[in-house]
Structures are given as structure tokens and as C-alpha cells.
JSON list of C-alpha atoms in Angstrom, two decimals:
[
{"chain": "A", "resi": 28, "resn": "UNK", "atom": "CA", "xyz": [112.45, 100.81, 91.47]},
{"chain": "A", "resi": 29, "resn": "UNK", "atom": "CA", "xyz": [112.09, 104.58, 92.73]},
{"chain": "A", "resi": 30, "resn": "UNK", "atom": "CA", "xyz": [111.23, 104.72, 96.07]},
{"chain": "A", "resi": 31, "resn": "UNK", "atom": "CA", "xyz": [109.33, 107.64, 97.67]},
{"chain": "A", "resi": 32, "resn": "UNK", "atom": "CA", "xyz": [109.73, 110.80, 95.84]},
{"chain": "A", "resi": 33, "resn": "UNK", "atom": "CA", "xyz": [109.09, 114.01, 97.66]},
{"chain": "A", "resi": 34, "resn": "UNK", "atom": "CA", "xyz": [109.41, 117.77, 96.07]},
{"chain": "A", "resi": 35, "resn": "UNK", "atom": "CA", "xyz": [110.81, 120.06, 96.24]},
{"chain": "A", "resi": 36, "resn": "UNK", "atom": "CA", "xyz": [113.20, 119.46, 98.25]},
{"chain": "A", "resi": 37, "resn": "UNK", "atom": "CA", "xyz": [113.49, 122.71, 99.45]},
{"chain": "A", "resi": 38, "resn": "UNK", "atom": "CA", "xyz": [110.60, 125.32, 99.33]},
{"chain": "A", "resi": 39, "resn": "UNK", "atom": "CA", "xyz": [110.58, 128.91, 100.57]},
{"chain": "A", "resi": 40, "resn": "UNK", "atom": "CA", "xyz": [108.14, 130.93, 101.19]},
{"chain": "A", "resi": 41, "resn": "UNK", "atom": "CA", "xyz": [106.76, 134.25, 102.67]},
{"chain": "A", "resi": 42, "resn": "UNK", "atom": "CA", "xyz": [104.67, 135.00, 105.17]},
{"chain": "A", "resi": 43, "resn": "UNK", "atom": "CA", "xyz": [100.86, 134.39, 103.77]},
{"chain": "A", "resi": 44, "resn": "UNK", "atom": "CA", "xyz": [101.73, 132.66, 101.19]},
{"chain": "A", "resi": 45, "resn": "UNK", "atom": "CA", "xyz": [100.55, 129.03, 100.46]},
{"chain": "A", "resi": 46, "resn": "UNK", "atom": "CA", "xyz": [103.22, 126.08, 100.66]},
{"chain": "A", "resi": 47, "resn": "UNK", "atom": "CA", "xyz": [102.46, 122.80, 98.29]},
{"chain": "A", "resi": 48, "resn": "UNK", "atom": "CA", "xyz": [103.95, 119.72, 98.97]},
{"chain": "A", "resi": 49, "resn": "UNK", "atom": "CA", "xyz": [104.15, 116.58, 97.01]},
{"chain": "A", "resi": 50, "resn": "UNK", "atom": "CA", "xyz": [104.31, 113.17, 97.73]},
{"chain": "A", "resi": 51, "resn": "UNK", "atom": "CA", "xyz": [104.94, 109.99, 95.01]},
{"chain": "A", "resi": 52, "resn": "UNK", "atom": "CA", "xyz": [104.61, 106.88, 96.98]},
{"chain": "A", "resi": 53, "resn": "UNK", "atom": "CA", "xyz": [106.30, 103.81, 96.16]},
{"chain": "A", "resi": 54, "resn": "UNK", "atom": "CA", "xyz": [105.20, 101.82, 93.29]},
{"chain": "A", "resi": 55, "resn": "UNK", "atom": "CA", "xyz": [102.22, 99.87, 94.44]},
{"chain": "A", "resi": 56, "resn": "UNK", "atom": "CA", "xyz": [101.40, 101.33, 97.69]},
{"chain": "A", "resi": 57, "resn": "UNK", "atom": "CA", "xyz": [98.46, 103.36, 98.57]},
{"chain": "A", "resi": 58, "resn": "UNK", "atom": "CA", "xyz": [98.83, 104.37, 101.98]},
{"chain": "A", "resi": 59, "resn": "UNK", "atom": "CA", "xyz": [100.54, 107.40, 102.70]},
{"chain": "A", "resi": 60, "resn": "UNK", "atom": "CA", "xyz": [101.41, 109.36, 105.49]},
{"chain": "A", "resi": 61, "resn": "UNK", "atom": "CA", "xyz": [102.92, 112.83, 106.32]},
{"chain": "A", "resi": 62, "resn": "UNK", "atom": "CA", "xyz": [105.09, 113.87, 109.31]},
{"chain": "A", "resi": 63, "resn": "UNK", "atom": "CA", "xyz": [106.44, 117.04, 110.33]},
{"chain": "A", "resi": 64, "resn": "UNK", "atom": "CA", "xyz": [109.92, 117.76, 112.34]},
{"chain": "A", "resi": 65, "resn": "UNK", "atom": "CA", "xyz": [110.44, 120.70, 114.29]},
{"chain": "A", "resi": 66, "resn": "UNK", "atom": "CA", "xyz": [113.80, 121.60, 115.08]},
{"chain": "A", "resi": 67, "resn": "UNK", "atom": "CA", "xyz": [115.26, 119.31, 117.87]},
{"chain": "A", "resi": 68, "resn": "UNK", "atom": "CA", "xyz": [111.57, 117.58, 118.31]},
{"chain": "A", "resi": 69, "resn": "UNK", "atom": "CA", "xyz": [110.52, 114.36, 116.69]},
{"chain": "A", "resi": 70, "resn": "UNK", "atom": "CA", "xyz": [108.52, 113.26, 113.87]},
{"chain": "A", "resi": 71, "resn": "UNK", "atom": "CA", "xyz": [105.06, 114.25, 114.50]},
{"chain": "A", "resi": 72, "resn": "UNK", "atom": "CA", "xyz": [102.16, 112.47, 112.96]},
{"chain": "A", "resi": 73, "resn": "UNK", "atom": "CA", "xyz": [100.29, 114.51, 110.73]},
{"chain": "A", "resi": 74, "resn": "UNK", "atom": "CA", "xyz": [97.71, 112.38, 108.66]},
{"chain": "A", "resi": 75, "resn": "UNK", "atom": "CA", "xyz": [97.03, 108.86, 107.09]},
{"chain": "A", "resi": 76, "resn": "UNK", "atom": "CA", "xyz": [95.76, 108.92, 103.96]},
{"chain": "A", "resi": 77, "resn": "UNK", "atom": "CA", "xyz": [94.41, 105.95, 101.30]},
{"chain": "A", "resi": 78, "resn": "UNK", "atom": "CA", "xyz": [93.55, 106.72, 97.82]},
{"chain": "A", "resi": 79, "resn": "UNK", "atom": "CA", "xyz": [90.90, 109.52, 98.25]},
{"chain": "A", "resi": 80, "resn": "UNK", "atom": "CA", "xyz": [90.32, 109.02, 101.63]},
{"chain": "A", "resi": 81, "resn": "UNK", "atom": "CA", "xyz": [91.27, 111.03, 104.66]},
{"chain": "A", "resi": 82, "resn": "UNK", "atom": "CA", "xyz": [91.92, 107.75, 107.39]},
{"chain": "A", "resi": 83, "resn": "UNK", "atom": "CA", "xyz": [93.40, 109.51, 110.34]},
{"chain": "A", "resi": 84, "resn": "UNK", "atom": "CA", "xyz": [94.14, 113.57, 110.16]},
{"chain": "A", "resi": 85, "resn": "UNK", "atom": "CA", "xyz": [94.36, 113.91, 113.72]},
{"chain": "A", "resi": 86, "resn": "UNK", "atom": "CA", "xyz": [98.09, 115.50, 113.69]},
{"chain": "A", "resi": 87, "resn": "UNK", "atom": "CA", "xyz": [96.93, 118.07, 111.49]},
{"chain": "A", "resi": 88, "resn": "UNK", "atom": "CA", "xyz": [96.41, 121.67, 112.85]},
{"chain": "A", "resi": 89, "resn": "UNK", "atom": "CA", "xyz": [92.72, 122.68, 112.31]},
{"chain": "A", "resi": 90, "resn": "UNK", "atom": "CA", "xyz": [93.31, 125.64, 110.34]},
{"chain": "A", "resi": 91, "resn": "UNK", "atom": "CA", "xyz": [95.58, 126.29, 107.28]},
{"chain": "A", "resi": 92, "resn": "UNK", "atom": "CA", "xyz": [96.73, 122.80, 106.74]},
{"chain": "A", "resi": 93, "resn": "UNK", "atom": "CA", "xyz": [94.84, 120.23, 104.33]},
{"chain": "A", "resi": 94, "resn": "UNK", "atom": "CA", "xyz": [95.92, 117.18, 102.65]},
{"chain": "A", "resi": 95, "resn": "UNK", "atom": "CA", "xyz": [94.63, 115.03, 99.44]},
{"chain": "A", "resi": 96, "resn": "UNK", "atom": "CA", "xyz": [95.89, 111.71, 97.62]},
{"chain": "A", "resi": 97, "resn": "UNK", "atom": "CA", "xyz": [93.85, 111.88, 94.65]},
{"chain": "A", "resi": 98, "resn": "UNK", "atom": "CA", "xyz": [92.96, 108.50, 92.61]},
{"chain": "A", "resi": 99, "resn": "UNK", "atom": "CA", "xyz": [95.67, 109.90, 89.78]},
{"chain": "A", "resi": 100, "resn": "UNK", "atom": "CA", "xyz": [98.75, 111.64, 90.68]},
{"chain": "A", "resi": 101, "resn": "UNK", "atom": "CA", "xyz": [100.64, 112.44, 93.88]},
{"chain": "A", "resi": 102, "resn": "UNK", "atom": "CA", "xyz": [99.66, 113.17, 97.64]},
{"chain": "A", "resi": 103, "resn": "UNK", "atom": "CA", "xyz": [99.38, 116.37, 98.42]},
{"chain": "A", "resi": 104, "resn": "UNK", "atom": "CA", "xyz": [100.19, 118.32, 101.80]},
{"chain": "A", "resi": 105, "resn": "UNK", "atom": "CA", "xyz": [98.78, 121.87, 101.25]},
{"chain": "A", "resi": 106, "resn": "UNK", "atom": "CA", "xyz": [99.60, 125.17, 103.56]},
{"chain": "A", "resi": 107, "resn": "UNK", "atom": "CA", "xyz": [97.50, 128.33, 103.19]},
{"chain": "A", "resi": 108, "resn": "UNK", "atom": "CA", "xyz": [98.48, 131.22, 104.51]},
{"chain": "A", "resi": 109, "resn": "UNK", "atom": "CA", "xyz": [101.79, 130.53, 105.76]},
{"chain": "A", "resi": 110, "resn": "UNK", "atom": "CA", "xyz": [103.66, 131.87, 109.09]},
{"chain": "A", "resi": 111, "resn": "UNK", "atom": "CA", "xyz": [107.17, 131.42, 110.68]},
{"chain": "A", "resi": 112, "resn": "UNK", "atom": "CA", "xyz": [106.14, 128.53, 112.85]},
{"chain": "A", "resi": 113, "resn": "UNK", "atom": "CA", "xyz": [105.78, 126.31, 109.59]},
{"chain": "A", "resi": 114, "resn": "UNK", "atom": "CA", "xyz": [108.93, 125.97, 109.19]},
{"chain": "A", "resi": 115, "resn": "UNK", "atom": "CA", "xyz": [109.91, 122.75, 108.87]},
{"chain": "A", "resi": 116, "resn": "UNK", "atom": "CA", "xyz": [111.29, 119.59, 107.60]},
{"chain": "A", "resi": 117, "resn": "UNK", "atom": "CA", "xyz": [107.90, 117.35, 105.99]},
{"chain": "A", "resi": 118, "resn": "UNK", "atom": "CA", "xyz": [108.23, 113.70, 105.74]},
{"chain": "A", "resi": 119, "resn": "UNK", "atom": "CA", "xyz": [106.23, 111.38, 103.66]},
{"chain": "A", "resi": 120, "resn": "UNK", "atom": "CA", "xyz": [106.02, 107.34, 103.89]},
{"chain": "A", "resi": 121, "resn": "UNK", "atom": "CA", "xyz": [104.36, 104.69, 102.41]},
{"chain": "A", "resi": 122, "resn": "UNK", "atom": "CA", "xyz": [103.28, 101.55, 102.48]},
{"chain": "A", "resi": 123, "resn": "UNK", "atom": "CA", "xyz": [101.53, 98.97, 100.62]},
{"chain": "A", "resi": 124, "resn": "UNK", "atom": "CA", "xyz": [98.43, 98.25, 102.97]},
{"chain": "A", "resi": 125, "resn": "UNK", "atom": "CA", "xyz": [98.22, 100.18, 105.58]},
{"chain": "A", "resi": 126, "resn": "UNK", "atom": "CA", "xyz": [98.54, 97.13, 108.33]},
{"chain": "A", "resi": 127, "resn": "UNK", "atom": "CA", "xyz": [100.01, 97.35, 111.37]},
{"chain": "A", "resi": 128, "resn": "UNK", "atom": "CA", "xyz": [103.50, 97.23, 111.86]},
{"chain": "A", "resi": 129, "resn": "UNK", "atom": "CA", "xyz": [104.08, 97.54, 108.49]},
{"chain": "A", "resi": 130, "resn": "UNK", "atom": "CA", "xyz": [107.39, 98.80, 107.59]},
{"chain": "A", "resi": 131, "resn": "UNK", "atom": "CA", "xyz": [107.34, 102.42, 106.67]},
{"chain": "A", "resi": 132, "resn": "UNK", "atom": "CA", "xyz": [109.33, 104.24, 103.35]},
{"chain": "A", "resi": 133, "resn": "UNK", "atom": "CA", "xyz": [109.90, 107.21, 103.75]},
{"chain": "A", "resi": 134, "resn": "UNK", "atom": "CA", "xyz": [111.25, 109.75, 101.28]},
{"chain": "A", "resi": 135, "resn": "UNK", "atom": "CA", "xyz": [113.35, 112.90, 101.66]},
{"chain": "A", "resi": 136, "resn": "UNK", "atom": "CA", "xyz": [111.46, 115.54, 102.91]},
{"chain": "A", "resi": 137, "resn": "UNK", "atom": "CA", "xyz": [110.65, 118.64, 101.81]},
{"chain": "A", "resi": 138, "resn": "UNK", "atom": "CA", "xyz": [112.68, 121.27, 103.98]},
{"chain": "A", "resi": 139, "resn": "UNK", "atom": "CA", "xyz": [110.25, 124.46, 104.15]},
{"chain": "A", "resi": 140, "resn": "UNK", "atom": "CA", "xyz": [111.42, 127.91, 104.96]},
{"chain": "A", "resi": 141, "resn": "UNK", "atom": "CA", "xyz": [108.81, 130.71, 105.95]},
{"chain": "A", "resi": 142, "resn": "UNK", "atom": "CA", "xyz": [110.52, 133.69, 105.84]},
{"chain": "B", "resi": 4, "resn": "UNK", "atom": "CA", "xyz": [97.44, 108.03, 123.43]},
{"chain": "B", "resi": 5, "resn": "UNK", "atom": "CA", "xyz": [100.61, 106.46, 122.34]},
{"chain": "B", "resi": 6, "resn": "UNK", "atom": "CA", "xyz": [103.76, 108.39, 123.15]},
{"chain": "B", "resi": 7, "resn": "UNK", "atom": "CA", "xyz": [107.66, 107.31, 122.86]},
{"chain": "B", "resi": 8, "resn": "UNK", "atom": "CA", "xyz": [110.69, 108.70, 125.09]},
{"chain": "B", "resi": 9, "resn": "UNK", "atom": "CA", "xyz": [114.66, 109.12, 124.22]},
{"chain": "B", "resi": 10, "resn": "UNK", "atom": "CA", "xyz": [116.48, 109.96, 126.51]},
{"chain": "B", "resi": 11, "resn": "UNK", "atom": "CA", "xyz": [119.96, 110.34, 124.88]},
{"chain": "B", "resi": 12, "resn": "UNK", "atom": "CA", "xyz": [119.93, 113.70, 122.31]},
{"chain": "B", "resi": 13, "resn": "UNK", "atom": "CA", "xyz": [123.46, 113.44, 121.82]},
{"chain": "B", "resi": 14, "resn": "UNK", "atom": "CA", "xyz": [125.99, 110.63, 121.91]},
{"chain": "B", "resi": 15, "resn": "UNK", "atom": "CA", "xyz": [129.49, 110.51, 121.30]},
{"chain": "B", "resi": 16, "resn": "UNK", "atom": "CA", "xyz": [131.26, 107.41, 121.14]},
{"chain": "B", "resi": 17, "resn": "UNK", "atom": "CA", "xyz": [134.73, 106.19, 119.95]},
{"chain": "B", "resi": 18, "resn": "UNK", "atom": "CA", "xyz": [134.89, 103.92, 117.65]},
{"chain": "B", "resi": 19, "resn": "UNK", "atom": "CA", "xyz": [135.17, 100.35, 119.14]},
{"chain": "B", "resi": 20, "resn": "UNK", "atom": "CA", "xyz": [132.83, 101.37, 121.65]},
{"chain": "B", "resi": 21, "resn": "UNK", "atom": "CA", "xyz": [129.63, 99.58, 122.83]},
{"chain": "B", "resi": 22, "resn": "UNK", "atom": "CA", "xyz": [126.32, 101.17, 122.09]},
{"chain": "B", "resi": 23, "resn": "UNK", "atom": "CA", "xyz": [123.21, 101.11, 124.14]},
{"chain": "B", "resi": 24, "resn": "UNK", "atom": "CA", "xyz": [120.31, 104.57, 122.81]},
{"chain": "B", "resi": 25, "resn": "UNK", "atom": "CA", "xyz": [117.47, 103.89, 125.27]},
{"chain": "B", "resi": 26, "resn": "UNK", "atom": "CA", "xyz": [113.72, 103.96, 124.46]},
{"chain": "B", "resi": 27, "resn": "UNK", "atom": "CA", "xyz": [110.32, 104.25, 126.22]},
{"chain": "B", "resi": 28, "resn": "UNK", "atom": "CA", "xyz": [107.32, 103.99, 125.69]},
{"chain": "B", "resi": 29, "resn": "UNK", "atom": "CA", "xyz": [103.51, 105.18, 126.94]},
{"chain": "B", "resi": 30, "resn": "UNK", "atom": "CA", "xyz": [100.68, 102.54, 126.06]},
{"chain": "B", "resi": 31, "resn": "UNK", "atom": "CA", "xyz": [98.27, 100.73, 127.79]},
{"chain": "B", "resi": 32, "resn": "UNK", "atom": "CA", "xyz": [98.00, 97.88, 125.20]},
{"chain": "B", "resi": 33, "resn": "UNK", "atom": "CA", "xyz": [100.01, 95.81, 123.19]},
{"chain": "B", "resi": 34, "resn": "UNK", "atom": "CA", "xyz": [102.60, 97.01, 120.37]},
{"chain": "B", "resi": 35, "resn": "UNK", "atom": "CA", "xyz": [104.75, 96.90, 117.69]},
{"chain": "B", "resi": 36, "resn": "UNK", "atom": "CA", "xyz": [107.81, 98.58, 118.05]},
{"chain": "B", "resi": 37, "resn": "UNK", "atom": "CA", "xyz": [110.73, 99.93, 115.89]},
{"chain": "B", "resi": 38, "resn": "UNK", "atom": "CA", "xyz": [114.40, 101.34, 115.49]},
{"chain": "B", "resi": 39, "resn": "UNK", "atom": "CA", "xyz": [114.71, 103.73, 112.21]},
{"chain": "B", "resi": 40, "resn": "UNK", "atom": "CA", "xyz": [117.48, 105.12, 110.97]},
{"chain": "B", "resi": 41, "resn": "UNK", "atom": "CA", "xyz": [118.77, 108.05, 108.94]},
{"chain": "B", "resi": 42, "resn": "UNK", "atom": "CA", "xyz": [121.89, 108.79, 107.76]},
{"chain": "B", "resi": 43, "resn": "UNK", "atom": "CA", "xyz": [123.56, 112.18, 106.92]},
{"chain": "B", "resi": 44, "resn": "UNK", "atom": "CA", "xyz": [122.19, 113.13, 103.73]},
{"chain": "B", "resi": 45, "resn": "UNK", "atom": "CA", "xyz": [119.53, 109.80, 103.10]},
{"chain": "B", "resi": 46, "resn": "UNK", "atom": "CA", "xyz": [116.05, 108.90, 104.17]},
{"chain": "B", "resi": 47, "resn": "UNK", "atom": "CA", "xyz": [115.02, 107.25, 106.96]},
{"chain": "B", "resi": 48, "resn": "UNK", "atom": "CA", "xyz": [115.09, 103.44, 106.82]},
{"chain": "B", "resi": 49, "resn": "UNK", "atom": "CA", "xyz": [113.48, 100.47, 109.05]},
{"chain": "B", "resi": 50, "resn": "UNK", "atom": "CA", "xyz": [116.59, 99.30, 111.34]},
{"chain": "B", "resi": 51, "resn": "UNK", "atom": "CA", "xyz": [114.53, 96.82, 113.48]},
{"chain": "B", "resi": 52, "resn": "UNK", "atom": "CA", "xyz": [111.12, 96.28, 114.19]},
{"chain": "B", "resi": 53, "resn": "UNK", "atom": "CA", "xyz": [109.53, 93.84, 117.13]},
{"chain": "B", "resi": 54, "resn": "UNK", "atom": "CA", "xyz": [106.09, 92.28, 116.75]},
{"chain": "B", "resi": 55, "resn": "UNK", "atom": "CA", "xyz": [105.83, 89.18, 119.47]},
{"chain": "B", "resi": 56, "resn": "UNK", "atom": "CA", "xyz": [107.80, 86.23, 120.07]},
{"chain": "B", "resi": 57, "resn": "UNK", "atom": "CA", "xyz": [111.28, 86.50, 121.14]},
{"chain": "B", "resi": 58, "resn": "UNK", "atom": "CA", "xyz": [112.16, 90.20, 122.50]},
{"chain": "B", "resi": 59, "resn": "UNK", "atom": "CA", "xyz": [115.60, 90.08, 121.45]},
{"chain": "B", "resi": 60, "resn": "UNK", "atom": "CA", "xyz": [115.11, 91.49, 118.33]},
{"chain": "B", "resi": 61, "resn": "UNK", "atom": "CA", "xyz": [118.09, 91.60, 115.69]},
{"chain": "B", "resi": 62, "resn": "UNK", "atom": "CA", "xyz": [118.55, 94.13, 112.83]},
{"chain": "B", "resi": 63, "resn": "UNK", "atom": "CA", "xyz": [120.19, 95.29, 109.77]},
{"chain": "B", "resi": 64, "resn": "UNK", "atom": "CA", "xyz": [124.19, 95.65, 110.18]},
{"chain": "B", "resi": 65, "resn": "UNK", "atom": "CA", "xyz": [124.81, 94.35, 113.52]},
{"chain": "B", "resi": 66, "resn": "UNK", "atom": "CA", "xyz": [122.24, 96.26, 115.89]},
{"chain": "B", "resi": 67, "resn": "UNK", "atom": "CA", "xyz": [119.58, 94.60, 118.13]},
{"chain": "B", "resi": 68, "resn": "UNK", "atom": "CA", "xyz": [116.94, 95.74, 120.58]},
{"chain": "B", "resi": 69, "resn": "UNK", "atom": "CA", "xyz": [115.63, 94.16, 123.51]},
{"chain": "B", "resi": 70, "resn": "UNK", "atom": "CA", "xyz": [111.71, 94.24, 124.72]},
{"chain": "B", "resi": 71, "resn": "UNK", "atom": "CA", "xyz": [111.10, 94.63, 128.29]},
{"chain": "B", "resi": 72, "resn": "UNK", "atom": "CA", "xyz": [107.95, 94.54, 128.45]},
{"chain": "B", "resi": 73, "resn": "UNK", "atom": "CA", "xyz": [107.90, 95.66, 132.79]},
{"chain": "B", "resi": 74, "resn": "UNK", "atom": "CA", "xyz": [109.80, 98.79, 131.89]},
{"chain": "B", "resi": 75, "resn": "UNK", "atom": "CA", "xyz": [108.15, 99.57, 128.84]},
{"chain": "B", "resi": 76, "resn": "UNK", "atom": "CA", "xyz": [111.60, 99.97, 127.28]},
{"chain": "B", "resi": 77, "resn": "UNK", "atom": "CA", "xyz": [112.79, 98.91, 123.86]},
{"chain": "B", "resi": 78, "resn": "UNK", "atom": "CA", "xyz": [116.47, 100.34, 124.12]},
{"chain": "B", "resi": 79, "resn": "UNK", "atom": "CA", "xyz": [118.69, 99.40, 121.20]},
{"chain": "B", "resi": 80, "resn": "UNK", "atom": "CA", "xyz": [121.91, 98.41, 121.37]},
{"chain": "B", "resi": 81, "resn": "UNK", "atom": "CA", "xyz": [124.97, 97.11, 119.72]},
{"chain": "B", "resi": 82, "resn": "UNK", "atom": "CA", "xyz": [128.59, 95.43, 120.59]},
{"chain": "B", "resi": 83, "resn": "UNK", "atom": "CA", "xyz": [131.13, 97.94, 118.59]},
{"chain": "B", "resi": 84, "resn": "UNK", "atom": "CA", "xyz": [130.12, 100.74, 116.84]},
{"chain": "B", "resi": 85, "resn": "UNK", "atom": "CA", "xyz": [131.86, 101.76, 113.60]},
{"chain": "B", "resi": 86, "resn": "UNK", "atom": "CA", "xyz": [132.23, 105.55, 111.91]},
{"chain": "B", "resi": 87, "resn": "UNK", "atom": "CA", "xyz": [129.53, 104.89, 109.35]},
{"chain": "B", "resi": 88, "resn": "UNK", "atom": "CA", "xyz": [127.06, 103.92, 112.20]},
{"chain": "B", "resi": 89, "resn": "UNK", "atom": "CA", "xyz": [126.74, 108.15, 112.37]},
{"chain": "B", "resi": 90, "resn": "UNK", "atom": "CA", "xyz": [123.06, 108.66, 112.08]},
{"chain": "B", "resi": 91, "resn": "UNK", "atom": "CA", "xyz": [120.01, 109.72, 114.03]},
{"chain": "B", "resi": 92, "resn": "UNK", "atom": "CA", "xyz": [117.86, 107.02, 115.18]},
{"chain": "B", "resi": 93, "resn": "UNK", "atom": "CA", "xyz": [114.56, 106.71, 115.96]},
{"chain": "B", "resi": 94, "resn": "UNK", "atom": "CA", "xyz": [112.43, 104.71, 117.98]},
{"chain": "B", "resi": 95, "resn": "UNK", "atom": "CA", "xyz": [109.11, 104.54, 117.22]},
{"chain": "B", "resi": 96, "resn": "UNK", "atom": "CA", "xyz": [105.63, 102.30, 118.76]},
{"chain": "B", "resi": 97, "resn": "UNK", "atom": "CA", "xyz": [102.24, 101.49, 116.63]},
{"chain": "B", "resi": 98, "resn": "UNK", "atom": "CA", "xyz": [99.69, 100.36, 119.03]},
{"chain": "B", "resi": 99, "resn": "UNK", "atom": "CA", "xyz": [98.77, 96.61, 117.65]},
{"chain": "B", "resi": 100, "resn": "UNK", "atom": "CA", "xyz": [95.25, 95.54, 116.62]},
{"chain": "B", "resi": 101, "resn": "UNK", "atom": "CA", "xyz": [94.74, 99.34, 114.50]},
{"chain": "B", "resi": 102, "resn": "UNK", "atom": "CA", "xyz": [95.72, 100.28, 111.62]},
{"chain": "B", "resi": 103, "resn": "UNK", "atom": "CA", "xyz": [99.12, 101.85, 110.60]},
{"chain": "B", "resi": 104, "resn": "UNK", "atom": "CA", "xyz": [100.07, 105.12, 112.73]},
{"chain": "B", "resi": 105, "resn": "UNK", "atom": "CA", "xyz": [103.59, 105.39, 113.92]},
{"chain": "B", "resi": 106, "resn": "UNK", "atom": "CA", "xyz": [104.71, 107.72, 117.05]},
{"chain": "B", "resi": 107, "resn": "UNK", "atom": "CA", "xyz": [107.96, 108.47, 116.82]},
{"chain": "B", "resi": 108, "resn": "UNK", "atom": "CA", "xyz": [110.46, 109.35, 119.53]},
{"chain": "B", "resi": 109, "resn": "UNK", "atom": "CA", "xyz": [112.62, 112.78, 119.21]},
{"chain": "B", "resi": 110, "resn": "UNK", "atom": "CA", "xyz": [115.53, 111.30, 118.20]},
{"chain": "B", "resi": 111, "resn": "UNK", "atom": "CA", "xyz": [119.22, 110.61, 119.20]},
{"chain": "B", "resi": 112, "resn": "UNK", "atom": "CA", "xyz": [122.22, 111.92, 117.48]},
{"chain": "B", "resi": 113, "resn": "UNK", "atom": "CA", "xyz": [124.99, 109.15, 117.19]},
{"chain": "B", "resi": 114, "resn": "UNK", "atom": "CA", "xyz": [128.39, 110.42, 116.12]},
{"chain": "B", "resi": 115, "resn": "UNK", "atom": "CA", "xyz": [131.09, 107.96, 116.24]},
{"chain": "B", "resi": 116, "resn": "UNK", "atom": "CA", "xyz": [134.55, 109.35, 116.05]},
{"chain": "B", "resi": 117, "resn": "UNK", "atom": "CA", "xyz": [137.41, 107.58, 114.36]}
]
């Protein structure tokens, strides 16, 4: 039973550039969410999505960043245009309904490096 | 707005030792709260998680949190730490009655020495 599956795990890119992140949640879930950690901050919320709905993007900076989960095929966190402050460590999590409390699974991350 | 404060960035503890990583948080309302953990090298995982009832929460592997609701503190704690307890933990709050949006704290870094 494969749990969240993020790649790559580690993605480098230059200034300008776009950054693509993917996101396989669990089996059977189809609520997923995407975090970002900064160096020595927290996770930051980013935005909830359902299946081809955007619920809650309010983390997400208004310019360069974008996000899909498609009805086939993985979540998507997409970065256009690059810079240093991007850098990162991107977290993805799922869960089966979306309720409150419900326990979060996350998967590895995606470690990006904007050189 | 939800927020969640750790106050502990870095703790060092023998092992043996009692452990107590404190946890606030900011909200008006009521709330479901959480401990995740992760690991060197894995994912994070659901330690502990409190919805109502009793505030003396227990979790996986011998940890447990306690509720205060006055102090708006959900500080987790546990007896005698061991080497593999080395992790970062998380506390984390979902306001109740909305859907599913965790605020995570920033983190404290446990490393138990042998």
C-alpha cells in the first residue's frame, strides 16, 4: 500500500526557470494539500485541493505559483519563473475526505534548489 | 487566523531523561490539535492528535500531550526518552467546525544522546 509519493525528490533549478512538482496521494484519498518549509521556519500552508477543485489557496503567493489535481493523474505544484527565495523543502499530504481533524499523510518532499 | 508557537528549537536530552516540548496556540474557537513527527530521513507521521473529551491525550510509543485549555497550551511530553526518539516534532491546530487546514508550529529539534 504506497503511501504518498512525491518527485523528485530533489529538483534544481536556475533562476527563471519553472519548477514542477508532483504529488501521488494515497490510494483512495482525494484531498491534497501542499506545504512549504523555509529553513528554520515551519510548515506553511500553501493550498487545499479536491479533485479539480482549488478549496483553499490562501498560502499561495499571488504571482508565480499555481497548483492543479486533475481528475487523472497526480497533483501538481507549479513555479514559473523561479528566484532564490524558492528554495525550499515542499510537502504534500493527503487524506481521504477532507474532514476536520483528519489525520494527515504526508510524503517526502521535494527539496528544491534555485540556484 | 489560526497560529501555533514552539518555544524549544533545540533540545538536548540524555537518554533516561524526561521530556516535556511545549506548544501554543492562537484561536478564538474551538480545535483539534496535534503532535507530528519526523524522523531523520522519513516522512512526517501523526504522533497524537486531541479532539474533545479527556485532555490527556496518549500517543504512539509512549508520548502524551496534555490540553489546557486556560493557557492555550498543548505541550507534549513523555517519562524517559530513548535514542531513537531523535526527530523533529511538530505541533500543529485545525480550527474545528471547517474543513481540513492544518497550521503547523516551527518545529523542535529533539536529539537524545546515548
Amino acid at each position: 500500500n504506497a503511501g504518498v509519493m512525491q518527485n523528485p525528490r530533489h529538483l534544481v533549478r536556475r533562476r527563471g526557470q519553472e519548477a514542477r512538482l508532483r504529488c501521488s496521494p494515497m490510494k483512495g484519498h482525494s484531498h491534497v494539500y501542499w506545504y512549504r518549509q523555509l529553513p528554520e521556519e515551519g510548515l506553511k500552508f500553501m493550498v487545499y485541493l479536491q479533485k479539480e477543485n482549488i478549496i483553499d489557496e490562501s498560502g499561495m503567493p499571488k504571482e508565480r505559483f499555481s497548483a492543479e489535481f486533475p481528475k487523472e493523474g497526480p497533483s501538481i505544484l507549479r513555479i514559473q519563473q523561479v528566484v532564490r527565495g524558492d528554495s525550499a523543502a515542499y510537502f504534500c499530504a493527503s487524506s481521504p475526505s477532507g474532514q476536520r481533524g483528519e489525520k494527515l499523510f504526508f510524503g517526502s518532499g521535494t527539496q528544491l534548489s534555485v540556484l | 487566523a489560526q497560529s501555533v508557537s514552539q518555544h524549544n528549537h533545540h533540545v538536548i536530552l540524555s537518554e533516561a531523561a524526561s521530556l516535556e516540548l511545549g506548544c501554543n496556540y492562537s484561536y478564538g474557537g474551538t480545535v483539534n490539535l496535534f503532535w507530528y513527527v519526523q524522523y531523520p530521513g522519513q516522512h512526517l507521521q501523526l504522533l497524537l492528535k486531541y479532539f474533545s473529551g479527556d485532555p490527556l491525550v496518549k500517543g504512539i510509543k509512549g508520548f502524551e500531550a496534555e490540553f489546557i485549555k486556560s493557557k492555550f497550551s498543548f505541550n507534549l511530553r513523555k517519562p524517559s526518552v530513548q535514542w531513537s526518539d531523535t526527530a523533529e516534532y511538530f505541533c500543529a491546530v485545525n480550527a474545528a467546525g471547517g474543513y481540513q487546514k492544518v497550521t503547523f508550529g516551527t518545529g523542535t529539534k529533539l536529539q537524545v544522546i546515548p
